[in-house]
PDB file of C-alpha atoms in Angstrom:
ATOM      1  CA  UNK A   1      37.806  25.385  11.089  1.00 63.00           C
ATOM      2  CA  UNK A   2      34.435  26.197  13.326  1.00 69.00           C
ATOM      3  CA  UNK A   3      32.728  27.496   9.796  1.00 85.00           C
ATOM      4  CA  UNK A   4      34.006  24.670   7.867  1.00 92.00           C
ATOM      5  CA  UNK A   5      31.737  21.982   9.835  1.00 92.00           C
ATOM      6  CA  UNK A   6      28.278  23.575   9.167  1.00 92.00           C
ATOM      7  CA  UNK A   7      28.777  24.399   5.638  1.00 94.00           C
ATOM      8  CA  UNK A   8      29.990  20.742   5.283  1.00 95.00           C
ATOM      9  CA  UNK A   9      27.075  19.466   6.484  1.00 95.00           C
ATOM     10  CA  UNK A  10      24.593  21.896   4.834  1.00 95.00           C
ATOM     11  CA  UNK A  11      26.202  20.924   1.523  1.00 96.00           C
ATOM     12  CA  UNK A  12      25.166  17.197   2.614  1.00 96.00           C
ATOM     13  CA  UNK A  13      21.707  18.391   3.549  1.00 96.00           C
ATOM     14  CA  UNK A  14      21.417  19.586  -0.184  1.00 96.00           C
ATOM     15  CA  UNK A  15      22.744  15.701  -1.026  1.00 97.00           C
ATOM     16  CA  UNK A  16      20.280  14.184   1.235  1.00 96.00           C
ATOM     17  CA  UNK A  17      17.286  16.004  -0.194  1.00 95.00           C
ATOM     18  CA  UNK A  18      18.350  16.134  -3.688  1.00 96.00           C
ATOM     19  CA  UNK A  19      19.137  12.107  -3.025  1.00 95.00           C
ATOM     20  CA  UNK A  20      15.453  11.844  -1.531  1.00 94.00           C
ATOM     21  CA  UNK A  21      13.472  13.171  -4.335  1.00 94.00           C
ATOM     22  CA  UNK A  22      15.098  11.463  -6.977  1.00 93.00           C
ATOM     23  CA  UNK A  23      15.530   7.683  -5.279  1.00 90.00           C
ATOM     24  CA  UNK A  24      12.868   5.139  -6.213  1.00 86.00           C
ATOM     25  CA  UNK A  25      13.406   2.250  -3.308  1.00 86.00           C
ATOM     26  CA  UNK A  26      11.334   3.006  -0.495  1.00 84.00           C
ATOM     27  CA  UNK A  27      13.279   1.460   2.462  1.00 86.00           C
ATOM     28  CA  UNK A  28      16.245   3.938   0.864  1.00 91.00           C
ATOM     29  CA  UNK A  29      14.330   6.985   1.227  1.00 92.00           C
ATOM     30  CA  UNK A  30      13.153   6.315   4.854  1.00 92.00           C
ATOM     31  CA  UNK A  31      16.979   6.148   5.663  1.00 93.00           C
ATOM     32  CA  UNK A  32      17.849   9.144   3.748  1.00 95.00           C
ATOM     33  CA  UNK A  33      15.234  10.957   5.761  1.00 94.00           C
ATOM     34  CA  UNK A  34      15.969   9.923   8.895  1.00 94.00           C
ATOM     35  CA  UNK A  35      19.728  10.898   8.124  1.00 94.00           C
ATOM     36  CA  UNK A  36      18.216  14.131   7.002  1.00 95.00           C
ATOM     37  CA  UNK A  37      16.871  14.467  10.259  1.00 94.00           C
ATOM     38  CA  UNK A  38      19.974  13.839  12.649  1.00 95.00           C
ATOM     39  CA  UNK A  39      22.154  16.585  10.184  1.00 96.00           C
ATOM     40  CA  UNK A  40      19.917  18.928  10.583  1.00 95.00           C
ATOM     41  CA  UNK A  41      19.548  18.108  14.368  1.00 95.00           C
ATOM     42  CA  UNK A  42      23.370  18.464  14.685  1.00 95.00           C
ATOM     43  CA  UNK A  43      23.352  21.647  12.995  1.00 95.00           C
ATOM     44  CA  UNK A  44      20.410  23.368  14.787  1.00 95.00           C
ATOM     45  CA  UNK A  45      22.720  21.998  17.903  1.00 94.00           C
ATOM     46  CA  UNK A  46      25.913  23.409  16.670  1.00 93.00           C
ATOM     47  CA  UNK A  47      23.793  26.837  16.212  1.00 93.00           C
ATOM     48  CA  UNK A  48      22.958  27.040  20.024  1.00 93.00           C
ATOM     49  CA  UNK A  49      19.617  24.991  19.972  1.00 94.00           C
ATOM     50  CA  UNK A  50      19.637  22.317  21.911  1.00 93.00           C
ATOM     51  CA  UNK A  51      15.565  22.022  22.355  1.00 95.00           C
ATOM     52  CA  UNK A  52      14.851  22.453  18.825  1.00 94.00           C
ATOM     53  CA  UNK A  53      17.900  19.696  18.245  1.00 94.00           C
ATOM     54  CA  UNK A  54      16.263  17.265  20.113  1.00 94.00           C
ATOM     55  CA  UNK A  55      13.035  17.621  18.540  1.00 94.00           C
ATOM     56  CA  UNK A  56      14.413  17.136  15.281  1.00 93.00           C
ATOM     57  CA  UNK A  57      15.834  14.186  16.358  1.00 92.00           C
ATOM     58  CA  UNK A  58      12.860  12.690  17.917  1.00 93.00           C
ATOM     59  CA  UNK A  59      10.129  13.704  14.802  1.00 92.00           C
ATOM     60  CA  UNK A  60      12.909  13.694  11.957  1.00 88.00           C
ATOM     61  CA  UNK A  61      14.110  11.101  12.604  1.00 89.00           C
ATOM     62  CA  UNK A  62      12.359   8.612  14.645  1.00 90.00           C
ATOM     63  CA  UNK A  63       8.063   9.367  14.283  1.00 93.00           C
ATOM     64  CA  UNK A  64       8.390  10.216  10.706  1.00 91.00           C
ATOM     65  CA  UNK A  65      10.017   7.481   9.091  1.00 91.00           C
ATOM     66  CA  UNK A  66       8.067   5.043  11.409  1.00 90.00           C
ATOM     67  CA  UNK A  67       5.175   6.282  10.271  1.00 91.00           C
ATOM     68  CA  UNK A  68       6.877   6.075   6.495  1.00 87.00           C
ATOM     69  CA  UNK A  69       7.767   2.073   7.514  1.00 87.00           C
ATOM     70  CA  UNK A  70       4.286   1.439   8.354  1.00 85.00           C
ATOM     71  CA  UNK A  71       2.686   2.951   5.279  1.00 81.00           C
ATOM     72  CA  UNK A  72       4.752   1.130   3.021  1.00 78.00           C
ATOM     73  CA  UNK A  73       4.396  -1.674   4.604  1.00 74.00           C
ATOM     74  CA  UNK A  74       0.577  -1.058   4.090  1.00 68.00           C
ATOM     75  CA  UNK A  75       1.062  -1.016   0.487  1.00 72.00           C
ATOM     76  CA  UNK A  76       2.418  -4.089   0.268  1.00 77.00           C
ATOM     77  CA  UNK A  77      -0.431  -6.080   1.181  1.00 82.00           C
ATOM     78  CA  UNK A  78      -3.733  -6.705  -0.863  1.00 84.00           C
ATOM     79  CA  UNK A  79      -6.998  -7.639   1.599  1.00 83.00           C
ATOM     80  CA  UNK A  80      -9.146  -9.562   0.005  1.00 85.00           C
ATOM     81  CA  UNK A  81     -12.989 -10.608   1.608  1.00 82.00           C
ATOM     82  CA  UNK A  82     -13.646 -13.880   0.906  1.00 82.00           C
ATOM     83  CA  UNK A  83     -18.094 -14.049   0.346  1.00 80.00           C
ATOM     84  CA  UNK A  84     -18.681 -16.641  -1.479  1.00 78.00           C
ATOM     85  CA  UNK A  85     -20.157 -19.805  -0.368  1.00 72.00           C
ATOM     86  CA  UNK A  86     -17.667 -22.479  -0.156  1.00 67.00           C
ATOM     87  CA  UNK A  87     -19.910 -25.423   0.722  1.00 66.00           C
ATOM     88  CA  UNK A  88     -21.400 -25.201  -2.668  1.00 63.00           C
ATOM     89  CA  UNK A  89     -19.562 -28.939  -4.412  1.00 53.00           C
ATOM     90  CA  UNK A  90     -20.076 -27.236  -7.881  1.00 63.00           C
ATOM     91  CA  UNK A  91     -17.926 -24.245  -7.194  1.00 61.00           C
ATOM     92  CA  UNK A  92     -14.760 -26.399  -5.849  1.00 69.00           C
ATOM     93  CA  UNK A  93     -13.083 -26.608  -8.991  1.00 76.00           C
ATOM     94  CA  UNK A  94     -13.709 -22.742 -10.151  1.00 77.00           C
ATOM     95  CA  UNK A  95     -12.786 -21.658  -6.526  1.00 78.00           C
ATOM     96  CA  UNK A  96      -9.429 -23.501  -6.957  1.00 82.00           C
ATOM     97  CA  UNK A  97      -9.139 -21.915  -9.710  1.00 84.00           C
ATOM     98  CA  UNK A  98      -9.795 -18.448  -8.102  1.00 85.00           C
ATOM     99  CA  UNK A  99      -7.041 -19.394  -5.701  1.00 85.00           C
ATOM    100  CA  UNK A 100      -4.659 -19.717  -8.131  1.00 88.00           C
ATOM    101  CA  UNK A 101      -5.444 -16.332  -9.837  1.00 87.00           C
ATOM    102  CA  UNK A 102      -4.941 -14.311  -6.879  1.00 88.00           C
ATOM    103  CA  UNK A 103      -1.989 -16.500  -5.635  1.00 89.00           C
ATOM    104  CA  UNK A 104      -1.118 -15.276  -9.354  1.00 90.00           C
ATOM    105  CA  UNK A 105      -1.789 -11.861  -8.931  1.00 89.00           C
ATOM    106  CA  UNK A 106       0.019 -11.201  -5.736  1.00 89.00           C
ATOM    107  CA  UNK A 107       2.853 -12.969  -6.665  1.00 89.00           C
ATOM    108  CA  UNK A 108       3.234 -10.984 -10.018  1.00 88.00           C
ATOM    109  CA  UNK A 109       3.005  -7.763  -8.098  1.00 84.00           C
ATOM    110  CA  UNK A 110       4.917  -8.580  -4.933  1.00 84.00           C
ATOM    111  CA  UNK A 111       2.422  -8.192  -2.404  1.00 87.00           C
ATOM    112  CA  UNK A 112       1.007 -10.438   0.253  1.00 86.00           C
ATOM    113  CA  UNK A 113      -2.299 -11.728   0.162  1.00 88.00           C
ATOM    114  CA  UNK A 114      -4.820 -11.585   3.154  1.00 84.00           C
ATOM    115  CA  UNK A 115      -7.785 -13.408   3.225  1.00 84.00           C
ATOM    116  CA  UNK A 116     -10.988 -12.471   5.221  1.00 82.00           C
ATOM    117  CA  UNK A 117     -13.966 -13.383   5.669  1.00 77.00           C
ATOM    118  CA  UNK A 118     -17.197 -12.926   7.669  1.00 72.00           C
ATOM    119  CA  UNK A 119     -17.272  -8.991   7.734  1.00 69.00           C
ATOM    120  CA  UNK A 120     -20.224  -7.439   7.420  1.00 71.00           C
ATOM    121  CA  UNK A 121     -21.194  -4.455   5.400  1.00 68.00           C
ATOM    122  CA  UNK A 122     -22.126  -2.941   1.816  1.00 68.00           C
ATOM    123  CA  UNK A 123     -19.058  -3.445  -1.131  1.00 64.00           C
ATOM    124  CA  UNK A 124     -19.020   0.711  -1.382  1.00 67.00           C
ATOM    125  CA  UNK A 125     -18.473   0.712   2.411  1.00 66.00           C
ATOM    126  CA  UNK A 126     -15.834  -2.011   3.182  1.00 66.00           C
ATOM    127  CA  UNK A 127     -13.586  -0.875   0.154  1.00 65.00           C
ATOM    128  CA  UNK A 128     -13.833   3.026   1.458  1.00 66.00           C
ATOM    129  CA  UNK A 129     -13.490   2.777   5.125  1.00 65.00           C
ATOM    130  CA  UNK A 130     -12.180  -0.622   5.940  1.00 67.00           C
ATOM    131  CA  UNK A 131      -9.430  -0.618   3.346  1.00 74.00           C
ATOM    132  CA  UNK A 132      -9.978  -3.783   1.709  1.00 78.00           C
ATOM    133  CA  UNK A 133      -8.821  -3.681  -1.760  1.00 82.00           C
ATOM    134  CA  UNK A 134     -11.364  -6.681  -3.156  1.00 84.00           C
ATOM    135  CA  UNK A 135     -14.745  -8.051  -2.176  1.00 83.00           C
ATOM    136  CA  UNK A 136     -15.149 -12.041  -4.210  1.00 87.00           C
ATOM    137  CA  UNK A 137     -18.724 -13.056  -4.074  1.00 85.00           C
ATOM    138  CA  UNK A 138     -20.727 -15.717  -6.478  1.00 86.00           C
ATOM    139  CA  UNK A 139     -23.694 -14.379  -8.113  1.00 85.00           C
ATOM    140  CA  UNK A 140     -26.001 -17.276  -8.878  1.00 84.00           C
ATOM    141  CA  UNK A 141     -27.749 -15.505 -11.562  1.00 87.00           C
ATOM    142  CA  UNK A 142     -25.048 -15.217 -14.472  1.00 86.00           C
ATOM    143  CA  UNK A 143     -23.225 -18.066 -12.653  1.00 84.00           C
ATOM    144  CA  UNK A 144     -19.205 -15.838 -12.403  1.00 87.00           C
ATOM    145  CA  UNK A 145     -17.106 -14.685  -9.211  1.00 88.00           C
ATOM    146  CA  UNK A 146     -17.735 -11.286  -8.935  1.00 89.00           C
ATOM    147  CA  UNK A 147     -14.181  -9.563  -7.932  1.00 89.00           C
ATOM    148  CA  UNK A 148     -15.465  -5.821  -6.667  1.00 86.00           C
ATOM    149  CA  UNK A 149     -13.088  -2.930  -5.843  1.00 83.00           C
ATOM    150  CA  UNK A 150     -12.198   0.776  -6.179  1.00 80.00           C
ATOM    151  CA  UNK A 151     -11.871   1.784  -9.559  1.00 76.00           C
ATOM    152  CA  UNK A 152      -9.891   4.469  -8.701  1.00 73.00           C
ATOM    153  CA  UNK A 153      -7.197   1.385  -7.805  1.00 76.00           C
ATOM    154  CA  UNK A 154      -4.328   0.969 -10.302  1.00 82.00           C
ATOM    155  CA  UNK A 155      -4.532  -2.819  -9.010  1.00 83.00           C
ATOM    156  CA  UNK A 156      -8.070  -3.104  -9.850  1.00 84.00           C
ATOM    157  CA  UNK A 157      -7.171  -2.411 -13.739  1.00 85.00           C
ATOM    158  CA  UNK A 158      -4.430  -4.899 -13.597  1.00 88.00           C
ATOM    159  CA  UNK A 159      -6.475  -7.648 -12.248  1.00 88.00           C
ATOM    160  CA  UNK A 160      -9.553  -6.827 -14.756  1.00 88.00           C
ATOM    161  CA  UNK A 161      -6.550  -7.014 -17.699  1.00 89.00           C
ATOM    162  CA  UNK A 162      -5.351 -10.174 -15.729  1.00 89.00           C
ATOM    163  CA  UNK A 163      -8.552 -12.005 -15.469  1.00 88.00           C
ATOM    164  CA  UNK A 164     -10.059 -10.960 -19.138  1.00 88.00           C
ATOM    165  CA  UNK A 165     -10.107 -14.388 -20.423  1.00 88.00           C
ATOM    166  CA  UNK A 166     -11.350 -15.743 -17.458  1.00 86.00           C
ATOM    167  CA  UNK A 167     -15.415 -16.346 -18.681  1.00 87.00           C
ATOM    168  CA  UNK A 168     -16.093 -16.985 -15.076  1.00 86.00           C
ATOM    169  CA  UNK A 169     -14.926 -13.846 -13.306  1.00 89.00           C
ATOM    170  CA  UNK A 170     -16.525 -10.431 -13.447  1.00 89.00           C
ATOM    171  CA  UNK A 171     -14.671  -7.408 -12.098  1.00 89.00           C
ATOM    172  CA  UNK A 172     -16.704  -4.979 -11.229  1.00 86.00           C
ATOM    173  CA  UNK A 173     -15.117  -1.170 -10.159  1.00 84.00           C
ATOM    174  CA  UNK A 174     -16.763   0.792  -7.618  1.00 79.00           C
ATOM    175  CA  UNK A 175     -16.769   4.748  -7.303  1.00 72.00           C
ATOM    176  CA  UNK A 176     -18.291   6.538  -4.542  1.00 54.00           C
ATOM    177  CA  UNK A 177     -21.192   4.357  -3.735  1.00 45.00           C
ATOM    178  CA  UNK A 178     -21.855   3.737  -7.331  1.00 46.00           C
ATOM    179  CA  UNK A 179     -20.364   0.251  -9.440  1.00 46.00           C
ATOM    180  CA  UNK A 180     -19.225   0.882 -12.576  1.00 46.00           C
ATOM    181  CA  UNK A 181     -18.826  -2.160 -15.172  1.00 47.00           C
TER     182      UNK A 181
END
C-alpha cells in the first residue's frame, strides 16, 4: 500500500506536466504549476527529504507562479506616452478621435490602457528600457499623430492594420535605435 501512494502521484505529475504544456489559459497554468509543485514536494517528503520538500514548496509553488501572476499581468496592459500638445484648439477634434482609436484598440485586444505623459527621453530609449509599448506625438510638418513603437511588437502590426485608413495617423516601427516606416 506504501508503493501504491508515490506511483499514484508520479502518474499525476506526468498529468500535471502533460496538462501544462498543452493548456492555453494562463491563470490555468499558474495553478497547474503550483500543484506541480506541492506533488512533487510531497513526494520528495515521502522519500525522506524534508529540506528539499520545503523548498519545493516555497519556489514551486509560491515564488514561481507569483512571479508567473505578475508577468501576465504585465501583458495585459498597453503604456502609452501621451507627447502631443493638447492646448493646440485645432487638434481637439483629431485627438478625440485618437482617443477613440486606442479606447478601440485596447478594447479589441483585452488589455488596459495607461496613459503617461511628461517622461523624458529618445522614442528608441523609452520603448527599450522603460517598457512603454507606444510613444503619440504631432508632427507639425506633414500635419498626422505619429504612433511610434517596437516593430518587433505583434501589437504594433495590429494597430498599423487598425489605423490604415486613418489619413491622419502615421505608425512608425522602431528597431534598435533605428525607425523603420
Amino acid at each position: 500500500m506504501t508503493n501504491i501512494i508515490p506511483t499514484i502521484l508520479q502518474v499525476l505529475l506526468i498529468i500535471i506536466a502533460l496538462a501544462i504544456v498543452f493548456h492555453k489559459e494562463n491563470f490555468t497554468i499558474i495553478i497547474l504549476i503550483a500543484s506541480f509543485g506541492l506533488i512533487a514536494a510531497t513526494l520528495y517528503a515521502l522519500n525522506q527529504a524534508p529540506d528539499v520538500a520545503i523548498a519545493e514548496v516555497a519556489i514551486g509553488s509560491a515564488i514561481i507562479p507569483l512571479i508567473y501572476v505578475i508577468s501576465i499581468s504585465r501583458q495585459r496592459e498597453f503604456i502609452v506616452l501621451d507627447r502631443v500638445n493638447h492646448d493646440q484648439h485645432d487638434l481637439d477634434e483629431m485627438n478625440e478621435e485618437i482617443y477613440k482609436v486606442m479606447t478601440n484598440f485596447v478594447n479589441d485586444y483585452d488589455l488596459r490602457l495607461n496613459i503617461c505623459s511628461d517622461i523624458q527621453g529618445s522614442a528608441e530609449e523609452l520603448t527599450k528600457e522603460l517598457n512603454v509599448d507606444l510613444i503619440i506625438s504631432y508632427n507639425e510638418e506633414l500635419k498626422k499623430f505619429e504612433f511610434k513603437g517596437k516593430s518587433s511588437s505583434i501589437l504594433m502590426k495590429r494597430l498599423k492594420e487598425m489605423t490604415k485608413d486613418y489619413t491622419y495617423i502615421r505608425v512608425i516601427a522602431l528597431k534598435e535605435g533605428e525607425s523603420i516606416d
